[in-house]
Coordinates of C-alpha atoms and ligand atoms in Angstrom, one line a residue:
M245 CA 0.0 0.0 0.0
R246 CA 2.0 2.9 -1.3
I247 CA 1.5 6.6 -0.3
T248 CA 0.2 8.3 -3.4
R249 CA -0.7 11.9 -2.4
I250 CA -0.5 14.1 0.7
E251 CA -2.7 17.2 1.2
L252 CA -1.9 19.9 3.8
Y253 CA -4.5 22.3 5.2
K254 CA -3.8 25.4 7.3
A255 CA -6.5 27.0 9.5
E256 CA -7.2 29.3 12.4
I257 CA -9.9 28.6 15.0
P258 CA -10.6 31.4 17.5
F259 CA -11.2 30.6 21.2
H260 CA -14.4 31.8 23.0
E261 CA -12.0 33.6 25.4
P262 CA -8.3 34.1 25.8
F263 CA -6.7 31.2 27.5
R264 CA -4.0 32.2 30.0
I265 CA -1.4 29.8 31.6
S266 CA 1.8 30.8 33.5
L267 CA 3.8 30.8 30.3
T268 CA 1.6 32.6 27.8
V269 CA -1.9 33.7 26.7
S270 CA -3.5 32.1 23.6
T271 CA -6.4 33.4 21.6
S272 CA -6.8 30.9 18.9
A273 CA -5.8 27.4 17.7
K274 CA -3.7 27.3 14.5
P275 CA -3.8 23.8 13.2
V276 CA -2.1 22.2 10.2
F277 CA -4.1 19.1 9.0
V278 CA -2.3 16.3 7.0
R279 CA -4.3 13.9 4.8
I280 CA -2.2 11.0 3.5
H281 CA -3.8 9.1 0.6
A282 CA -2.7 5.5 -0.4
E283 CA -3.5 3.1 -3.1
G284 CA -6.9 1.7 -2.7
A285 CA -8.7 5.0 -2.1
L286 CA -8.0 5.0 1.6
Y287 CA -6.7 8.1 3.5
G288 CA -5.6 9.0 7.0
W289 CA -5.8 12.3 8.9
G290 CA -3.4 13.9 11.3
E291 CA -3.3 17.3 13.0
A292 CA -0.5 19.5 14.3
T293 CA -1.5 22.5 16.4
P294 CA 1.8 24.0 17.6
T295 CA 2.0 25.7 21.0
R296 CA 5.2 27.6 20.6
A297 CA 5.8 28.3 24.3
I298 CA 5.9 24.6 25.0
T299 CA 6.9 22.7 21.9
G300 CA 8.9 25.5 20.2
D301 CA 7.3 25.1 16.8
T302 CA 4.9 27.3 14.9
Q303 CA 2.1 26.9 12.3
A304 CA 4.2 28.5 9.6
G305 CA 7.2 26.3 10.4
A306 CA 5.0 23.2 10.6
F307 CA 3.4 23.9 7.3
A308 CA 6.9 24.4 5.6
A309 CA 8.2 21.2 7.3
A310 CA 5.1 19.3 6.2
Q311 CA 5.8 20.0 2.6
E312 CA 9.3 18.6 2.9
Y313 CA 8.0 15.6 4.9
A314 CA 5.4 14.9 2.2
G315 CA 8.1 14.8 -0.5
L316 CA 10.0 12.3 1.6
L317 CA 7.0 10.0 2.1
I318 CA 5.4 9.9 -1.4
G319 CA 5.8 6.4 -2.9
R320 CA 6.8 4.7 0.5
D321 CA 4.9 1.8 2.0
A322 CA 2.2 3.4 4.1
T323 CA 2.3 0.6 6.7
D324 CA 6.0 1.3 7.5
I325 CA 5.2 3.8 10.2
E326 CA 8.4 3.3 12.2
G327 CA 10.4 3.8 9.0
A328 CA 8.6 7.0 8.2
N329 CA 9.1 8.3 11.7
A330 CA 12.8 7.6 11.7
L331 CA 13.1 9.4 8.3
L332 CA 11.2 12.5 9.5
R333 CA 13.2 12.6 12.8
R334 CA 16.5 12.5 10.9
H335 CA 15.5 15.1 8.4
I336 CA 14.6 18.0 10.8
A337 CA 15.4 18.3 14.5
G338 CA 12.4 19.3 16.5
E339 CA 9.0 19.9 14.8
P340 CA 7.2 17.5 17.1
S341 CA 3.7 18.7 16.4
I342 CA 3.8 18.2 12.6
R343 CA 5.8 14.9 13.0
G344 CA 2.9 13.8 15.2
A345 CA 0.4 14.7 12.5
F346 CA 2.1 12.5 9.9
D347 CA 2.4 9.7 12.5
N348 CA -1.3 9.9 13.4
A349 CA -2.3 10.1 9.7
L350 CA -0.3 6.9 9.0
F351 CA -1.9 5.1 12.1
D352 CA -5.3 6.2 10.9
L353 CA -4.6 4.9 7.4
A354 CA -3.1 1.6 8.6
S355 CA -6.0 0.9 11.1
K356 CA -8.5 1.7 8.4
A357 CA -6.8 -0.7 6.1
A358 CA -6.9 -3.4 8.8
G359 CA -10.6 -2.6 9.3
L360 CA -10.1 -1.9 13.0
P361 CA -10.7 1.1 15.3
L362 CA -7.3 2.6 16.2
H363 CA -7.5 1.4 19.8
A364 CA -8.0 -2.2 18.7
F365 CA -5.3 -1.9 16.1
L366 CA -3.0 -0.8 19.0
G367 CA -4.2 -3.8 21.1
G368 CA -6.6 -2.2 23.6
P369 CA -10.3 -2.7 24.3
R370 CA -12.7 0.2 23.8
R371 CA -12.9 2.2 27.0
T372 CA -15.2 5.0 28.1
F373 CA -13.2 7.3 30.4
E374 CA -13.3 10.5 32.3
T375 CA -11.7 13.7 31.1
D376 CA -11.3 16.8 33.2
N377 CA -12.0 20.4 31.9
T378 CA -9.4 23.1 32.4
V379 CA -9.7 26.4 34.2
P380 CA -7.2 29.0 32.8
I381 CA -5.5 31.6 35.1
E382 CA -7.8 34.5 36.1
T383 CA -8.8 35.9 39.5
P384 CA -9.9 33.3 42.1
E385 CA -13.5 34.5 41.8
H386 CA -13.6 34.0 38.0
M387 CA -11.9 30.7 38.3
A388 CA -14.2 29.4 41.0
A389 CA -17.3 30.4 38.9
K390 CA -15.8 28.7 35.8
A391 CA -15.0 25.5 37.8
A392 CA -18.5 25.4 39.2
G393 CA -19.9 25.7 35.7
F394 CA -17.8 22.7 34.5
V395 CA -19.2 20.6 37.3
R396 CA -22.8 21.7 36.4
E397 CA -22.0 20.5 32.9
G398 CA -21.2 17.1 34.2
F399 CA -17.4 17.1 34.4
R400 CA -16.1 14.9 37.2
A401 CA -12.6 16.4 37.5
V402 CA -11.3 19.9 37.2
K403 CA -7.8 20.9 36.1
V404 CA -6.6 24.3 37.3
K405 CA -3.9 26.4 35.8
L406 CA -1.6 28.0 38.5
G407 CA 1.9 29.4 38.6
T408 CA 1.8 33.1 39.4
T409 CA 2.5 33.8 43.1
A410 CA 2.0 31.5 46.2
V411 CA -0.6 33.8 47.7
E412 CA -2.7 34.0 44.5
D413 CA -2.4 30.3 43.7
I414 CA -3.5 29.2 47.2
A415 CA -6.4 31.6 47.1
R416 CA -7.4 30.2 43.7
I417 CA -7.6 26.6 45.0
A418 CA -9.4 27.7 48.2
A419 CA -12.0 29.5 46.1
I420 CA -12.5 26.7 43.7
R421 CA -12.9 24.0 46.4
E422 CA -15.4 26.2 48.1
A423 CA -17.4 26.7 44.9
I424 CA -17.5 23.0 43.7
G425 CA -17.8 21.3 47.1
E426 CA -16.3 18.0 48.0
G427 CA -15.9 14.9 45.9
I428 CA -14.7 16.4 42.6
P429 CA -11.0 15.9 42.1
I430 CA -8.9 19.1 41.5
R431 CA -5.7 18.7 39.5
V432 CA -3.3 21.6 39.3
D433 CA -0.8 22.6 36.6
A434 CA 1.8 25.3 37.2
N435 CA 3.3 25.0 33.7
Q436 CA 6.8 25.5 35.2
G437 CA 5.7 28.7 36.9
W438 CA 7.3 28.1 40.4
D439 CA 10.8 27.7 41.7
V440 CA 11.4 24.8 44.1
P441 CA 10.6 26.7 47.4
T442 CA 7.4 28.2 46.0
A443 CA 6.2 24.9 44.6
I444 CA 6.7 23.2 48.0
E445 CA 5.0 26.1 49.8
V446 CA 1.9 26.1 47.5
L447 CA 1.6 22.3 47.3
R448 CA 1.8 21.8 51.0
A449 CA -0.8 24.6 51.5
I450 CA -3.3 23.2 48.9
E451 CA -3.1 19.6 50.2
A452 CA -5.9 20.6 52.6
Y453 CA -8.2 21.1 49.5
D454 CA -8.0 17.5 48.3
V455 CA -5.9 18.0 45.3
Q456 CA -5.3 14.9 43.2
Y457 CA -1.9 15.7 41.7
A458 CA 0.3 18.6 40.6
E459 CA 1.6 18.9 37.1
Q460 CA 5.0 20.5 36.1
P461 CA 5.6 22.6 39.2
V462 CA 9.1 23.7 38.1
A463 CA 11.1 24.5 35.0
R464 CA 11.2 21.7 32.4
W465 CA 15.0 21.2 32.6
N466 CA 15.0 21.0 36.4
V467 CA 14.9 17.3 37.0
D468 CA 16.6 17.5 40.4
G469 CA 14.2 20.3 41.4
L470 CA 11.2 18.1 40.4
R471 CA 12.6 15.3 42.5
R472 CA 13.1 17.7 45.5
V473 CA 9.5 18.9 45.2
R474 CA 8.2 15.4 45.0
D475 CA 10.2 14.4 48.1
S476 CA 8.8 17.4 50.1
V477 CA 5.1 17.1 49.4
S478 CA 2.5 14.3 49.7
L479 CA 0.8 15.1 46.4
P480 CA 1.8 13.0 43.4
I481 CA 3.8 14.9 40.8
M482 CA 3.2 14.7 37.1
A483 CA 5.8 15.7 34.5
D484 CA 4.5 17.4 31.4
E485 CA 7.0 19.9 29.7
S486 CA 9.8 17.8 31.2
V487 CA 8.7 14.7 29.2
F488 CA 8.5 14.9 25.4
D489 CA 9.6 11.4 24.6
H490 CA 10.5 8.0 26.1
H491 CA 14.1 9.2 26.6
D492 CA 12.9 12.0 28.8
A493 CA 10.5 9.5 30.6
A494 CA 13.3 7.1 31.3
R495 CA 15.6 9.9 32.7
L496 CA 12.8 11.2 35.0
A497 CA 11.8 7.8 36.2
S498 CA 15.4 6.8 36.9
A499 CA 15.8 10.0 38.9
E500 CA 12.6 9.2 40.8
A501 CA 11.5 12.8 39.9
C502 CA 7.8 12.1 39.2
D503 CA 4.8 9.8 39.7
Y504 CA 3.1 10.4 36.4
F505 CA 3.8 11.4 32.8
N506 CA 1.6 13.6 30.8
I507 CA 1.7 12.2 27.3
K508 CA 0.8 14.6 24.5
L509 CA 0.9 13.6 20.8
A510 CA 2.2 17.1 20.0
K511 CA 5.2 16.7 22.2
A512 CA 5.9 13.1 21.5
G513 CA 5.6 13.4 17.8
G514 CA 2.7 10.9 17.6
I515 CA 1.2 7.6 18.8
G516 CA 4.4 5.5 18.4
T517 CA 6.4 7.6 20.9
G518 CA 3.3 7.9 23.1
L519 CA 3.2 4.1 23.4
R520 CA 6.9 4.1 24.3
I521 CA 6.4 6.6 27.1
A522 CA 3.5 4.4 28.4
A523 CA 5.9 1.4 28.3
V524 CA 8.5 3.3 30.3
A525 CA 5.8 4.1 32.9
E526 CA 4.9 0.4 33.1
S527 CA 8.5 -0.5 33.5
F528 CA 9.0 1.8 36.5
G529 CA 5.5 1.2 38.0
L530 CA 4.3 4.8 37.2
S531 CA 1.1 5.9 35.5
C532 CA 0.2 8.3 32.7
M533 CA -2.3 10.9 31.6
V534 CA -2.9 11.8 28.0
G535 CA -3.3 15.5 27.6
C536 CA -3.7 18.0 24.8
M537 CA -2.5 21.4 23.6
S538 CA -5.3 23.3 21.7
E539 CA -6.2 20.8 19.1
T540 CA -9.5 20.1 17.5
R541 CA -11.5 16.9 18.0
L542 CA -9.5 15.3 15.2
A543 CA -6.3 15.1 17.2
L544 CA -8.2 14.6 20.5
T545 CA -9.9 11.5 19.0
A546 CA -6.5 10.0 18.1
A547 CA -5.4 10.7 21.7
A548 CA -8.6 9.1 23.1
H549 CA -7.7 5.9 21.2
L550 CA -4.3 6.0 22.8
V551 CA -6.0 6.2 26.3
S552 CA -8.1 3.2 25.4
A553 CA -5.1 1.3 24.1
R554 CA -3.0 1.1 27.4
P555 CA -4.3 0.5 31.0
V556 CA -1.3 2.3 32.4
I557 CA -2.9 5.5 31.1
R558 CA -5.1 6.4 34.1
F559 CA -6.1 10.0 33.5
A560 CA -7.2 12.1 30.5
D561 CA -7.2 15.8 29.8
L562 CA -8.9 16.0 26.4
D563 CA -10.8 19.2 26.5
S564 CA -9.2 21.7 24.2
H565 CA -12.1 21.8 21.6
V566 CA -14.5 23.1 24.3
D567 CA -12.9 26.5 24.0
H568 CA -13.1 26.6 20.1
E569 CA -15.6 29.0 18.4
F570 CA -16.4 26.3 15.8
D571 CA -15.8 22.6 15.4
P572 CA -14.8 21.5 11.9
V573 CA -14.8 17.8 12.8
T574 CA -17.4 15.1 11.8
G575 CA -17.5 11.9 13.8
G576 CA -14.8 11.7 16.4
M577 CA -14.9 11.5 20.2
T578 CA -17.7 13.1 22.2
I579 CA -17.9 14.2 25.9
V580 CA -21.1 13.4 27.6
D581 CA -21.4 14.1 31.4
G582 CA -17.6 14.3 31.6
L583 CA -17.1 10.9 29.9
V584 CA -15.2 10.5 26.6
H585 CA -16.9 8.2 24.1
L586 CA -15.0 6.9 21.1
P587 CA -16.6 6.7 17.7
D588 CA -17.4 3.4 16.0
G589 CA -15.8 2.2 12.8
P590 CA -12.2 1.7 11.6
G591 CA -9.3 4.1 12.0
V592 CA -9.5 7.2 14.2
G593 CA -13.1 7.7 13.1
A594 CA -12.9 11.5 12.6
D595 CA -13.0 13.6 9.5
L596 CA -13.1 17.3 8.5
T597 CA -16.1 18.8 6.8
P598 CA -15.7 19.7 3.0
E599 CA -17.0 23.3 3.7
F600 CA -14.2 23.8 6.3
L601 CA -11.5 22.3 4.1
E602 CA -12.7 24.6 1.2
R603 CA -11.9 27.7 3.4
C604 CA -8.3 26.5 4.4
E605 CA -5.1 27.5 2.7
R606 CA -4.0 24.2 1.1
I607 CA -1.4 22.5 -0.9
A608 CA -1.1 18.9 -2.3
I609 CA 2.0 16.9 -3.0
D610 CA 2.0 13.9 -5.3
Ligands
MG852 MG1 0.5 20.6 31.6

């Protein structure tokens, strides 16, 4: 099954409201969609939605890299996904989001060719699982109101962005717990916003509010700092920006620096590396979450299949489309009462509407 044609689409999807984290403020998603066609009229979809403050890549760079990648892959065996990944990694250092889009498109194509939903192609049963919804950084009052709204909509866990000052961050969690009552897990994510003493101060203070775990308290490079925070607090620590791939995961696990890994297809460069991170977690007795950047339901659905594929993935944060002003995806995962449901049928099971694709800047390579 040779790759015959690759189409690239560039779009912008505004958010309902600006989304602030400790690193940056975002106002829109800027995806590049990759459609890989093969002999036999099958195609697979992938999505790259770069978040420059975290992954270092941009939509313009991803679109340019994609044109080179497409040239490398035309004519190759579409089922040689490992070979394609190795080729792309060698060709350009970095560019994880767009590499992930190609990887996901090839997994979509291969699982369609096999007649299996992607999770089954990867060896996992279909699972229905919880996702949280994420509260961006605002005043404690605004954040508490937003969190309470999520709970009313049926979400069973709330993720809270922190990472400004200790006083503000502790006040945020106190206000949110007050607003949502007991029984709903709160997860916090500082996005590298604290130094080690501040992280220890905040996490010790918010333990009283029944916080489930703390994501990326300190700078991504600070493996020893992450370990010191973990040793000093009772909350489990999740690495996010510190773990892009399985090499990072092995280093963090060996250093006993975290309890959980946040796998994101945009950091890992796709499903293949996501599976490797999950394998490292299993090897060291750790667990994983699968998270997102600001992707549409296309990439989120691929991520949801990955959750279903491996029991070591215990948590999910697949909520980015909720902030989008419009949804160009047909099929795909849905969230009902805080639970993610996978689509039926082979492959990822998500497509883009012809009307949306018509509006995108696009290029085809064959
Ligand atoms: Mg995070």
